Amino acid sequence: MLEIINLSVQVGKKMILRDINLVIRKDVPAVLFGPNGSGKSTLLKAIMGFSGYEVKKGDIVFNGKKINDLPIEKRVSLGLGIMFQNPPKITGVKLVQIARFLSQDEQKIQELAGRLSLRNHLDRDINAEFSGGEMKRSELFQIIMQDPQMLLLDEPESGVDLENISIMGKALNDYLKKPGKSALMITHTGYILDYVKADNGCVMIDGELWCVGKPKEMFESIRKNGYGKCKECLHVQGRDS
Amino acid sequence: MSKGEIAKHIEAQEKETLASSGMDASEETRSASFLQKDNRVFFSRSLSSDVEILDIREALEKIPAAKENYGRAFKALNREYPQDTEGGYFIRIKKDAVVQMPIQACLFLKSQGFKQKVHNVVIVEEGAKVYLITGCSASTAAKEGFHLGISEFFIHKGAYLNFTMIHSWQEEVSVKPMSIALLDEGAVYVSNYICMRPVKEIIMYPTAVLSGERSRASFNSLVLSHPNCLHDIGSRAILRAKNTQAEMTARAVSMGGNVISRGHIKAESPLVKGHLECRGLMLSEKGHIYAIPEMETDFRDVDLSHEAAIGKISKDEIEYLCARGFSQNEAQSIIVRGFMDVNILGLPEMLRKEISQIEEQTLKGSF
Ligand SMILES: Nc1ncnc2c1ncn2[C@@H]1O[C@H](COP(=O)(O)OP(=O)(O)O)[C@@H](O)[C@H]1O
Ligand SMILES: [Mg+2]
C-alpha cells in the first residue's frame, strides 16, 4: 500500500533522513520506534508532503502511484491521513466544523465524539485550550471521521492517561480492523501495542532505519537494553517489513 | 398594512445588496423598519408600540424631543457637524421597554454619483433595551457615490443599545459616518461595525461619552479590506464618570487594502477601566495594516490596557487543514472566517446566526 524507496529528506539545511526503505501493506499495521530527534516525525511529515520537508532522493509510492510531488490535500484524497503530534490551534475554527467537513453523518459525529469524551469540545476552537490528552482524542476523532486507508500516527498516546489510552486504543483498533486499512505508528510508551495488532516494527536511529521484527519483542528489548543494542543486531534495513 | 410591506419598495436588483447589509424584507424578525434611498425616505414603520420610527425631517416638526436632542451630542463635545443633510431616521424607545426583535434601518445609495447625507437621532429611554441594525449599501448602478451618516445616540439611565452597522458598498463609494453616543448612569452601548465588501474609502471615528457612573461601552469591528480600499476606522471612548468601562475589539483582514485601526480611550475620571484589542491578518503582499491604540489619563487609579497583533496566516494552520482534505483556498477561507469571529459582537443567538450567515455569504464571494 505504502512504499518508501531510498528516501532522503532534508529539513532546512540538514539532511534528516537517509536512504529510507519501508513497505507497509494493507491490513498489516507497522510500528516505528526510535529515540527523540531520530527523524520519525520527519518521515511522517514527508509522507504527507508538508512544506519544509524536502525529498532529496527516492520515492514515496502509495497504491502504486508516486506521490512525491502532490500537494497535501491530494495525498489525503488518495487515502492518506495523519494524526498530529502537535496540532496548531486555530482561533474561531470549531472542531465541529472540521467534523462536518469530514462527514455528513451527524449521528456518527455525535457518537464518536461521545465515545472519545469530546461532546463538549465540538463547539470549541480547535486545539485552543485543549489539554494534551484532549488534543490527542480530538486528533483521533478527526482522523477516524476522515476515514483514510493509511493512518500515520505520531505518538498517539503520549500524555494521555491510562483510562483514555484504553478508550483511544479500542477506537483505533476497531478502525484498523476494517478491511483494507493500515497504519504506521510511532510510539514511545508502547501502550498502544496492547490494543492494536501490529505485526511489523522497525527502529529509526539518526535518520536511518535499523532492525525489523515483532513490535512487542522489540519494545521489550528496547526497554531493557536501550536503543544502543538495536544498531548492533543490525538486521537488513526496513525492506519488506 | 401587513408585514413585508417594505418589500414593495425594493426593486429586484436591490434585493441582494440590501440583504447583504442586514435587511429582512419580510419584516418577520424586525420590530420596526426604515428605508431611505438617496435622499428620499420610502418606508418607515414600527410594529411595536414601544418603538417610534420616522423620517428625521418629520420628527423635527412633530416631536419636541427630536428637536431638543438634534445636535446635542456634538455640542457636548464642542464639535461642529454638517448642516446640509437630507433625511435620516428618528428612533425612540419607550421607558422600560425591552424590544425583543431588532429594528432595521437601511440607507441605500441608488443613483450613480449621488451624495447621500443623513442625520439620525436615536433615543433609548430609561431602562429600555433594543437592538438596532443599520445597513448601509449601494446599488450596483451606483458605482460611484458618497455617503455621510451622522448619528446621535442618547442612552438614558440603565438603558441598553446594541447598534450593529453593516456596510455593503461599491468600489468607488466614499463613506464618512460620524457618530456620538451619550451614556447616562448605568447605560450600556454596544457598537458593532461590519464591512466585508469593496469600497473606495471609509473614514470613521465613532465616539462614546460615558457621563453616567457605571455606564459601559464596547466597540467591535470586523473589516475585510480589498485591494485599493482604504479603511480608516477608529473608535473613541471618553470615560467621564467613576466605574465606567470601555472595551474595543477590532479584527481587520487585508486582501491588499489599507487599514488604519485606531482606538482611543480617554479616562477623564478616576476608577475607570478600558481595554483595546486589535488583531490584523495580512493575506497579500500588497496592502497595509496600521494599528494605533491610544490611551490617556491624568489620574492614578485607572486601568487602561491594550494588545495588538498583526501577522499572516500561519502555514501550520493551513497545512493542518489541508491534511484533513481542505484545499489551500478552502483552508485560507475557513481560517479567515474563524478570525472574523461574529462572537465578538455581543449579539443574541438569533441575530448572531443571521449576521454569521451574511458574513458567510459575503466571504464566499471574496475567495
Ligand atoms: N523544522 C525543522 N528545522 C530544523 N530541524 C528540524 C526541524 N524539524 C525537525 N528538525 C530536526 O530533525 C531531527 C528529527 O526530528 P523529528 O523527526 O521531529 O524527530 P523524532 O520525531 O524522531 O523525535 C531533529 O534533530 C530535529 O531537531
Ligand atoms: Mg516526533
XYZ file of C-alpha atoms and ligand atoms in Angstrom:
636
model
C 0.000 0.000 0.000
C 2.721 2.459 1.022
C 6.255 2.099 -0.262
C 9.142 4.289 0.768
C 12.037 3.778 -1.631
C 15.553 5.085 -0.954
C 14.074 8.194 0.574
C 16.318 11.022 1.728
C 14.678 14.084 3.274
C 16.193 17.437 4.055
C 14.840 19.915 6.586
C 16.336 23.370 6.429
C 19.946 22.793 5.532
C 20.168 19.457 7.274
C 19.659 16.027 5.768
C 17.465 14.377 8.371
C 16.536 11.087 6.689
C 18.905 8.996 4.603
C 18.002 6.163 2.233
C 14.899 5.014 3.986
C 13.258 1.880 2.637
C 9.982 0.722 4.042
C 6.930 -1.138 2.803
C 3.629 -1.133 4.634
C 0.979 -3.480 3.320
C -2.713 -3.183 3.790
C -4.175 -4.886 6.842
C -0.663 -5.087 8.339
C -0.010 -2.015 10.504
C 3.617 -1.229 11.329
C 5.281 0.373 14.300
C 8.159 2.835 14.259
C 10.407 3.101 17.299
C 13.357 5.380 17.825
C 14.904 7.874 20.221
C 13.912 11.550 20.313
C 15.166 13.518 17.369
C 15.927 10.468 15.253
C 13.614 11.583 12.439
C 10.384 9.656 12.995
C 8.077 12.662 12.765
C 10.074 13.885 9.804
C 9.302 10.674 7.937
C 5.567 11.025 8.583
C 5.549 14.668 7.577
C 7.493 13.944 4.408
C 4.956 11.257 3.510
C 2.151 13.818 3.935
C 4.054 16.432 1.946
C 4.307 19.232 4.483
C 6.336 22.208 3.368
C 9.892 22.308 4.606
C 10.300 18.550 4.300
C 12.148 18.323 1.062
C 12.519 14.978 -0.668
C 16.082 14.985 -1.976
C 16.179 11.459 -3.240
C 13.930 8.456 -3.625
C 10.200 7.980 -3.932
C 7.052 7.772 -1.907
C 4.623 5.421 -3.623
C 1.049 4.990 -2.491
C -1.104 2.278 -4.066
C 1.262 2.158 -6.995
C 1.222 5.893 -7.568
C 4.218 8.093 -6.973
C 3.073 10.927 -4.706
C 6.323 12.853 -4.066
C 5.116 15.985 -5.803
C 1.443 16.007 -4.894
C 0.035 18.698 -2.603
C -1.105 17.576 0.841
C -4.820 17.540 0.081
C -4.266 15.332 -2.997
C -2.453 12.777 -0.860
C -5.379 12.942 1.540
C -7.840 12.333 -1.268
C -5.833 9.253 -2.273
C -6.314 7.839 1.219
C -3.528 9.063 3.473
C -4.240 10.578 6.858
C -2.143 11.810 9.751
C -2.727 12.263 13.427
C -0.604 15.205 14.505
C 1.817 15.115 17.391
C 1.497 18.873 17.996
C -1.532 20.219 16.167
C -1.832 24.005 15.840
C -4.724 25.861 17.459
C -6.891 27.811 15.076
C -8.868 30.694 16.524
C -12.530 30.783 15.563
C -12.477 27.400 13.817
C -14.568 24.877 15.707
C -13.875 21.166 15.959
C -17.413 20.507 14.751
C -16.784 22.459 11.538
C -13.981 20.118 10.615
C -16.026 17.101 11.662
C -18.888 18.192 9.382
C -16.484 18.710 6.520
C -15.175 15.180 7.024
C -18.540 13.509 7.445
C -22.145 14.350 6.577
C -23.350 11.823 9.104
C -24.314 13.930 12.124
C -25.185 10.847 14.153
C -21.760 9.359 13.544
C -20.125 12.631 14.579
C -22.070 12.740 17.825
C -21.496 9.062 18.570
C -17.761 9.132 18.081
C -17.451 12.443 19.921
C -19.311 10.815 22.794
C -17.123 7.752 22.732
C -13.981 9.893 22.891
C -15.479 12.263 25.517
C -15.391 15.178 23.113
C -19.054 16.248 23.059
C -18.256 19.465 24.888
C -15.301 20.167 22.668
C -17.206 20.171 19.389
C -18.149 23.829 19.712
C -14.761 24.963 20.918
C -11.949 26.460 18.901
C -9.856 23.637 17.642
C -6.910 22.773 19.896
C -7.264 26.077 21.735
C -7.093 25.374 25.412
C -7.400 21.642 24.801
C -5.344 19.667 27.284
C -2.677 17.300 25.935
C -4.977 14.312 26.185
C -7.939 16.188 24.690
C -5.813 17.163 21.749
C -4.894 13.534 21.111
C -8.511 12.453 21.349
C -9.544 15.234 19.010
C -6.873 14.148 16.537
C -8.068 10.555 16.680
C -11.667 11.732 16.355
C -10.889 13.709 13.212
C -8.813 11.019 11.612
C -11.478 8.358 12.120
C -14.017 10.759 10.602
C -11.655 11.306 7.706
C -11.547 7.548 7.115
C -8.161 7.177 5.383
C -6.799 3.825 4.205
C -3.373 4.536 5.574
C -3.097 6.123 9.003
C 0.056 7.881 10.112
C 0.056 8.142 13.904
C 2.616 10.283 15.638
C 2.771 9.245 19.276
C -1.000 8.920 19.614
C -0.861 8.014 23.303
C 1.768 10.444 24.614
C 0.453 12.448 27.525
C -2.803 10.509 27.686
C -3.919 8.928 30.964
C -4.353 5.150 31.116
C -8.126 5.228 31.043
C -8.156 7.354 27.931
C -5.421 5.286 26.325
C -7.751 2.342 26.677
C -10.657 4.277 25.110
C -8.457 5.541 22.286
C -6.750 2.194 21.776
C -10.072 0.419 21.374
C -11.421 3.021 18.970
C -8.237 2.795 16.951
C -8.303 -0.975 16.908
C -11.934 -1.024 15.738
C -10.894 1.256 12.929
C -7.830 -0.695 11.868
C -9.731 -3.992 11.944
C -11.781 -2.805 8.987
C -10.533 -4.445 5.784
C -8.136 -2.521 3.603
C -6.800 -0.272 6.372
C -3.258 0.056 7.557
C -1.080 2.292 9.712
C 2.381 3.470 10.532
C 2.534 4.295 14.236
C 5.197 5.998 16.251
C 5.210 5.035 19.915
C 7.496 5.625 22.871
C 5.407 4.138 25.602
C 4.352 1.008 23.761
C 0.917 1.194 25.411
C -0.804 1.357 22.093
C 0.574 -2.112 21.289
C -1.743 -3.526 23.950
C -4.713 -2.520 21.851
C -3.656 -2.567 18.239
C -2.445 -5.614 16.406
C 0.805 -4.706 14.670
C 2.987 -7.340 13.025
C 5.977 -5.351 11.949
C 8.251 -2.970 13.745
C 11.356 -1.028 12.876
C 13.687 1.371 14.605
C 14.845 4.748 13.386
C 18.214 5.954 14.631
C 19.888 9.100 13.359
C 17.724 9.263 10.284
C 18.242 5.668 9.231
C 16.071 2.623 9.666
C 17.529 -0.263 11.608
C 16.281 -3.612 12.663
C 12.934 -5.130 11.827
C 10.949 -7.514 13.946
C 7.910 -8.176 16.039
C 6.901 -4.911 17.716
C 6.242 -6.379 21.161
C 9.565 -8.185 21.318
C 11.356 -5.143 20.002
C 9.720 -2.910 22.531
C 10.730 -5.227 25.374
C 14.285 -5.332 24.128
C 14.467 -1.558 23.751
C 13.083 -1.190 27.237
C 15.728 -3.500 28.671
C 18.747 -2.589 26.599
C 18.004 0.861 25.181
C 18.348 1.816 21.551
C 22.122 1.210 21.537
C 21.598 -2.504 21.076
C 19.414 -2.015 18.006
C 22.370 -0.905 15.970
C 24.298 -3.983 16.937
C 21.736 -6.525 15.911
C 21.598 -4.884 12.519
C 19.006 -6.778 10.576
C 18.569 -5.948 6.970
C 17.131 -2.436 6.613
C 13.417 -1.933 6.570
C 12.751 -3.528 3.156
C 9.680 -5.673 3.201
C 8.940 -5.009 6.833
C -50.521 47.285 6.491
C -49.251 43.741 6.660
C -45.735 42.583 7.379
C -43.416 42.536 4.414
C -44.851 45.825 3.135
C -41.300 47.157 2.864
C -40.589 44.642 0.094
C -42.861 46.656 -2.238
C -40.273 49.394 -2.156
C -37.389 47.138 -3.049
C -36.535 46.562 -6.689
C -35.348 43.146 -7.824
C -31.776 44.235 -8.424
C -31.608 45.832 -4.968
C -32.566 42.724 -3.036
C -29.190 41.039 -2.750
C -27.236 44.075 -1.669
C -29.913 45.087 0.865
C -29.938 41.572 2.276
C -26.154 41.671 2.498
C -26.475 44.699 4.750
C -28.906 43.006 7.108
C -32.331 43.820 5.642
C -35.121 41.381 6.409
C -37.644 42.295 3.711
C -40.277 40.054 5.290
C -40.107 42.156 8.476
C -40.823 38.897 10.313
C -37.798 39.232 12.549
C -37.948 43.003 12.980
C -39.868 45.248 15.314
C -39.542 48.330 13.126
C -38.144 49.222 9.702
C -36.831 52.254 7.905
C -35.724 52.591 4.291
C -34.173 55.613 2.675
C -32.823 55.645 -0.882
C -30.603 58.569 -1.799
C -32.404 61.486 -0.099
C -35.911 60.023 -0.123
C -37.489 58.074 2.702
C -39.544 55.260 1.166
C -40.681 53.461 4.234
C -40.752 53.797 7.974
C -42.959 51.744 10.194
C -42.965 50.332 13.679
C -44.642 47.049 14.516
C -44.189 47.682 18.228
C -45.974 50.218 20.386
C -42.710 50.708 22.263
C -40.831 51.913 19.209
C -41.263 55.157 17.308
C -39.529 55.396 13.952
C -39.800 58.152 11.368
C -38.074 60.444 8.931
C -35.996 62.886 10.964
C -37.461 65.796 8.983
C -40.923 64.832 10.098
C -39.749 64.176 13.648
C -38.220 67.628 13.928
C -41.628 69.110 13.119
C -43.744 66.854 15.310
C -41.693 65.615 18.222
C -40.190 68.056 20.725
C -37.581 65.517 21.886
C -36.232 65.279 18.361
C -35.665 68.994 18.204
C -34.214 69.162 21.719
C -31.699 66.432 21.063
C -30.758 67.185 17.474
C -27.110 68.252 17.592
C -26.879 67.894 21.374
C -24.252 65.131 21.269
C -21.997 67.258 19.102
C -22.440 70.247 21.403
C -21.409 68.052 24.346
C -18.034 67.655 22.656
C -17.924 71.172 21.184
C -17.912 69.712 17.735
C -19.400 71.001 14.542
C -21.492 68.863 12.248
C -22.611 69.286 8.644
C -25.963 71.064 8.320
C -26.743 70.087 4.732
C -28.185 66.666 5.476
C -31.342 65.315 3.815
C -33.175 62.689 5.769
C -32.110 60.078 8.266
C -34.125 58.385 10.958
C -35.506 59.309 14.320
C -35.968 56.364 16.653
C -37.242 56.464 20.207
C -37.694 53.535 22.558
C -40.159 53.925 25.410
C -39.051 53.852 29.012
C -38.525 50.327 30.392
C -39.464 48.663 27.101
C -37.496 45.567 26.226
C -37.774 45.302 22.471
C -37.200 41.678 21.510
C -36.861 41.895 17.761
C -34.250 44.206 16.317
C -35.094 47.413 14.491
C -33.755 47.703 10.960
C -32.737 50.889 9.209
C -31.469 50.851 5.638
C -29.706 53.690 3.983
C -29.351 52.934 0.318
C -27.337 54.720 -2.317
C -29.287 54.274 -5.531
C -28.136 56.753 -8.153
C -24.727 56.922 -9.741
C -22.706 59.800 -8.311
C -25.238 60.697 -5.608
C -24.084 62.298 -2.374
C -26.235 60.909 0.402
C -26.136 62.835 3.664
C -28.282 61.785 6.575
C -28.653 62.732 10.218
C -30.038 60.127 12.613
C -31.164 60.536 16.194
C -31.787 57.570 18.483
C -33.184 57.928 21.988
C -33.319 54.936 24.278
C -35.298 55.988 27.318
C -34.595 54.938 30.861
C -34.399 51.188 31.390
C -35.229 50.300 27.786
C -33.343 47.719 25.761
C -33.062 47.500 21.992
C -31.068 46.111 19.063
C -30.685 48.311 16.025
C -29.259 47.094 12.730
C -28.303 49.796 10.306
C -27.484 48.559 6.848
C -25.784 50.960 4.502
C -25.391 49.819 0.954
C -25.176 50.904 -2.639
C -26.913 49.642 -5.750
C -24.770 48.078 -8.444
C -25.718 51.116 -10.551
C -24.129 53.486 -8.036
C -20.555 52.551 -8.790
C -19.541 55.940 -7.563
C -21.034 57.884 -4.721
C -20.718 59.409 -1.312
C -22.387 58.674 1.993
C -22.255 60.824 5.073
C -24.057 59.432 8.068
C -24.384 61.482 11.214
C -25.774 59.579 14.174
C -26.523 60.708 17.681
C -27.385 58.173 20.337
C -28.859 59.124 23.685
C -28.846 56.195 26.044
C -30.616 57.075 29.238
C -30.213 55.714 32.731
C -29.997 51.934 32.803
C -30.821 51.626 29.104
C -29.166 49.277 26.610
C -28.474 49.887 22.945
C -26.845 47.366 20.656
C -26.121 49.157 17.414
C -24.845 46.987 14.578
C -23.853 48.734 11.399
C -23.276 46.653 8.281
C -21.713 48.258 5.241
C -22.036 46.829 1.759
C -20.794 49.403 -0.740
C -19.322 49.534 -4.222
C -15.719 50.069 -5.366
C -15.965 53.821 -5.928
C -18.054 54.880 -2.955
C -16.609 57.112 -0.242
C -18.140 56.861 3.178
C -17.994 59.016 6.236
C -20.027 58.026 9.259
C -19.880 60.425 12.216
C -21.411 59.190 15.411
C -21.536 60.178 19.043
C -23.262 58.308 21.849
C -24.042 59.888 25.218
C -24.397 57.432 28.064
C -26.201 58.173 31.301
C -25.813 56.300 34.556
C -25.657 52.536 34.146
C -26.270 52.732 30.390
C -24.793 50.140 28.047
C -23.799 50.820 24.469
C -22.543 48.127 22.129
C -21.418 49.430 18.778
C -20.651 46.852 16.100
C -19.263 47.528 12.687
C -19.016 45.067 9.815
C -17.612 45.794 6.384
C -16.646 42.965 4.039
C -17.256 44.283 0.529
C -15.111 46.603 -1.546
C -15.405 50.353 -1.015
C -13.200 53.267 -2.014
C -12.681 54.694 1.416
C -14.307 54.705 4.804
C -13.256 57.183 7.409
C -14.909 56.993 10.784
C -14.184 57.591 14.416
C -17.368 56.934 16.382
C -17.256 58.234 19.912
C -18.949 57.302 23.143
C -19.131 59.726 26.034
C -19.685 57.905 29.298
C -21.014 60.638 31.542
C -23.074 58.496 33.879
C -21.476 56.335 36.527
C -21.256 52.615 35.820
C -22.013 53.050 32.148
C -20.286 50.732 29.698
C -19.387 50.979 26.047
C -17.960 48.392 23.723
C -16.898 48.840 20.132
C -16.326 45.835 17.923
C -15.382 45.724 14.289
C -14.867 43.158 11.559
C -13.280 44.575 8.440
C -12.179 42.921 5.218
C -10.155 45.277 3.082
C -9.994 44.544 -0.642
C -7.272 45.868 -2.961
C -7.454 49.655 -3.460
C -9.675 50.181 -0.435
C -8.932 52.438 2.480
C -10.470 51.746 5.856
C -9.554 54.360 8.411
C -11.570 53.105 11.305
C -11.328 54.085 14.894
C -13.382 54.248 17.992
C -13.120 56.569 20.924
C -14.434 56.326 24.446
C -14.361 59.214 26.879
C -14.769 57.982 30.411
C -16.194 60.899 32.355
C -17.610 59.189 35.428
C -16.491 56.709 38.033
C -16.791 52.983 37.395
C -17.297 53.402 33.701
C -15.794 50.893 31.349
C -14.861 50.713 27.680
C -13.760 47.817 25.521
C -12.686 47.848 21.905
C -12.115 44.787 19.755
C -11.031 45.110 16.157
C -10.389 42.399 13.579
C -9.020 43.501 10.242
C -8.086 41.388 7.248
C -6.238 42.961 4.368
C -6.541 41.268 0.999
C -4.471 44.121 -0.397
C -6.291 47.122 1.041
C -5.161 49.693 3.558
C -6.494 49.507 7.068
C -5.837 52.018 9.788
C -7.246 50.694 13.005
C -7.421 53.390 15.620
C -8.637 53.248 19.140
C -8.619 55.926 21.757
C -9.650 55.659 25.369
C -9.546 58.780 27.443
C -10.029 58.466 31.179
C -11.339 61.790 32.480
C -12.299 60.300 35.823
C -10.602 58.064 38.367
C -11.756 54.471 38.897
C -12.398 53.606 35.283
C -11.385 50.720 33.081
C -10.550 50.431 29.424
C -9.167 47.788 27.140
C -8.281 47.875 23.485
C -7.585 44.877 21.296
C -6.660 44.878 17.658
C -5.787 41.888 15.510
C -4.801 42.139 11.898
C -4.305 39.499 9.254
C -2.356 40.194 6.081
C -3.362 37.948 3.196
C -1.472 39.695 0.466
C 1.989 41.103 -0.174
C 0.242 44.342 -1.033
C -1.884 46.139 1.480
C -1.135 47.703 4.784
C -2.400 47.455 8.321
C -1.603 50.181 10.781
C -2.833 49.743 14.348
C -2.827 52.841 16.518
C -4.057 52.231 20.045
C -4.097 55.320 22.244
C -4.827 55.743 25.907
C -4.616 58.782 28.121
C -5.438 59.969 31.604
C -4.493 62.440 34.344
C -5.496 60.054 37.109
C -3.613 57.420 39.015
C -6.302 54.885 39.718
C -7.375 53.931 36.243
C -6.907 50.622 34.499
C -6.163 51.023 30.807
C -4.542 48.409 28.600
C -4.192 47.344 25.012
C -2.967 44.499 22.877
C -2.326 44.433 19.180
C -1.070 41.732 16.869
C -0.653 41.686 13.128
C 0.536 38.773 11.068
C -0.142 36.473 8.204
C -1.989 33.167 8.345
C 0.341 30.570 9.739
C 1.418 27.914 7.285
C 0.986 25.304 10.013
C -2.710 26.153 10.275
C -3.210 25.943 6.504
C -1.364 22.629 6.254
C -3.216 21.213 9.223
C -6.485 21.785 7.402
C -5.030 20.507 4.119
C -4.113 17.314 5.966
C -7.831 16.962 6.680
C -8.563 17.339 2.989
C -9.276 21.048 2.607
C -7.717 22.733 -0.419
C -5.331 25.625 0.227
C -8.071 28.095 -0.689
C -10.680 26.427 1.458
C -8.242 26.345 4.342
C -7.474 30.040 3.992
C -11.138 30.892 3.776
C -12.112 28.869 6.853
C -9.266 30.442 8.847
C -10.274 33.945 7.807
C -13.885 33.206 8.679
C -12.744 31.997 12.079
C -10.678 35.127 12.530
C -13.683 37.297 11.637
C -15.469 35.854 14.622
C -19.019 37.185 14.992
C -18.939 36.057 18.600
C -17.078 39.241 19.471
C -20.206 41.272 18.644
C -22.166 40.520 21.804
C -25.295 39.610 19.848
C -28.140 37.375 20.972
C -28.215 33.910 19.406
C -30.701 34.648 16.623
C -29.004 37.807 15.455
C -25.578 36.236 15.757
C -26.663 33.434 13.434
C -28.122 35.906 10.990
C -25.000 38.066 10.893
C -22.883 34.942 10.665
C -24.813 33.872 7.571
C -24.398 37.280 5.979
C -20.685 37.089 6.685
C -20.525 33.579 5.262
C -22.287 34.650 2.061
C -20.069 37.683 1.631
C -16.825 35.859 2.299
C -17.817 33.109 -0.117
C -17.720 35.698 -2.871
C -14.351 37.018 -1.762
C -12.202 33.924 -2.087
N 11.778 22.479 11.072
C 12.963 21.977 11.444
N 14.087 22.694 11.258
C 15.286 22.197 11.615
N 15.462 20.993 12.162
C 14.372 20.234 12.362
C 13.081 20.667 12.017
N 12.187 19.718 12.324
C 12.907 18.714 12.845
N 14.236 19.010 12.863
C 15.313 18.171 13.370
O 15.212 16.948 12.716
C 15.557 15.915 13.597
C 14.455 14.890 13.614
O 13.315 15.429 14.214
P 11.959 14.615 14.370
O 11.638 13.987 13.074
O 10.947 15.514 14.954
O 12.391 13.513 15.417
P 11.505 12.473 16.232
O 10.091 12.596 15.785
O 12.097 11.158 15.908
O 11.671 12.808 17.661
C 15.839 16.550 14.943
O 17.215 16.713 15.089
C 15.158 17.871 14.840
O 15.804 18.825 15.637
Mg 8.368 13.248 16.859
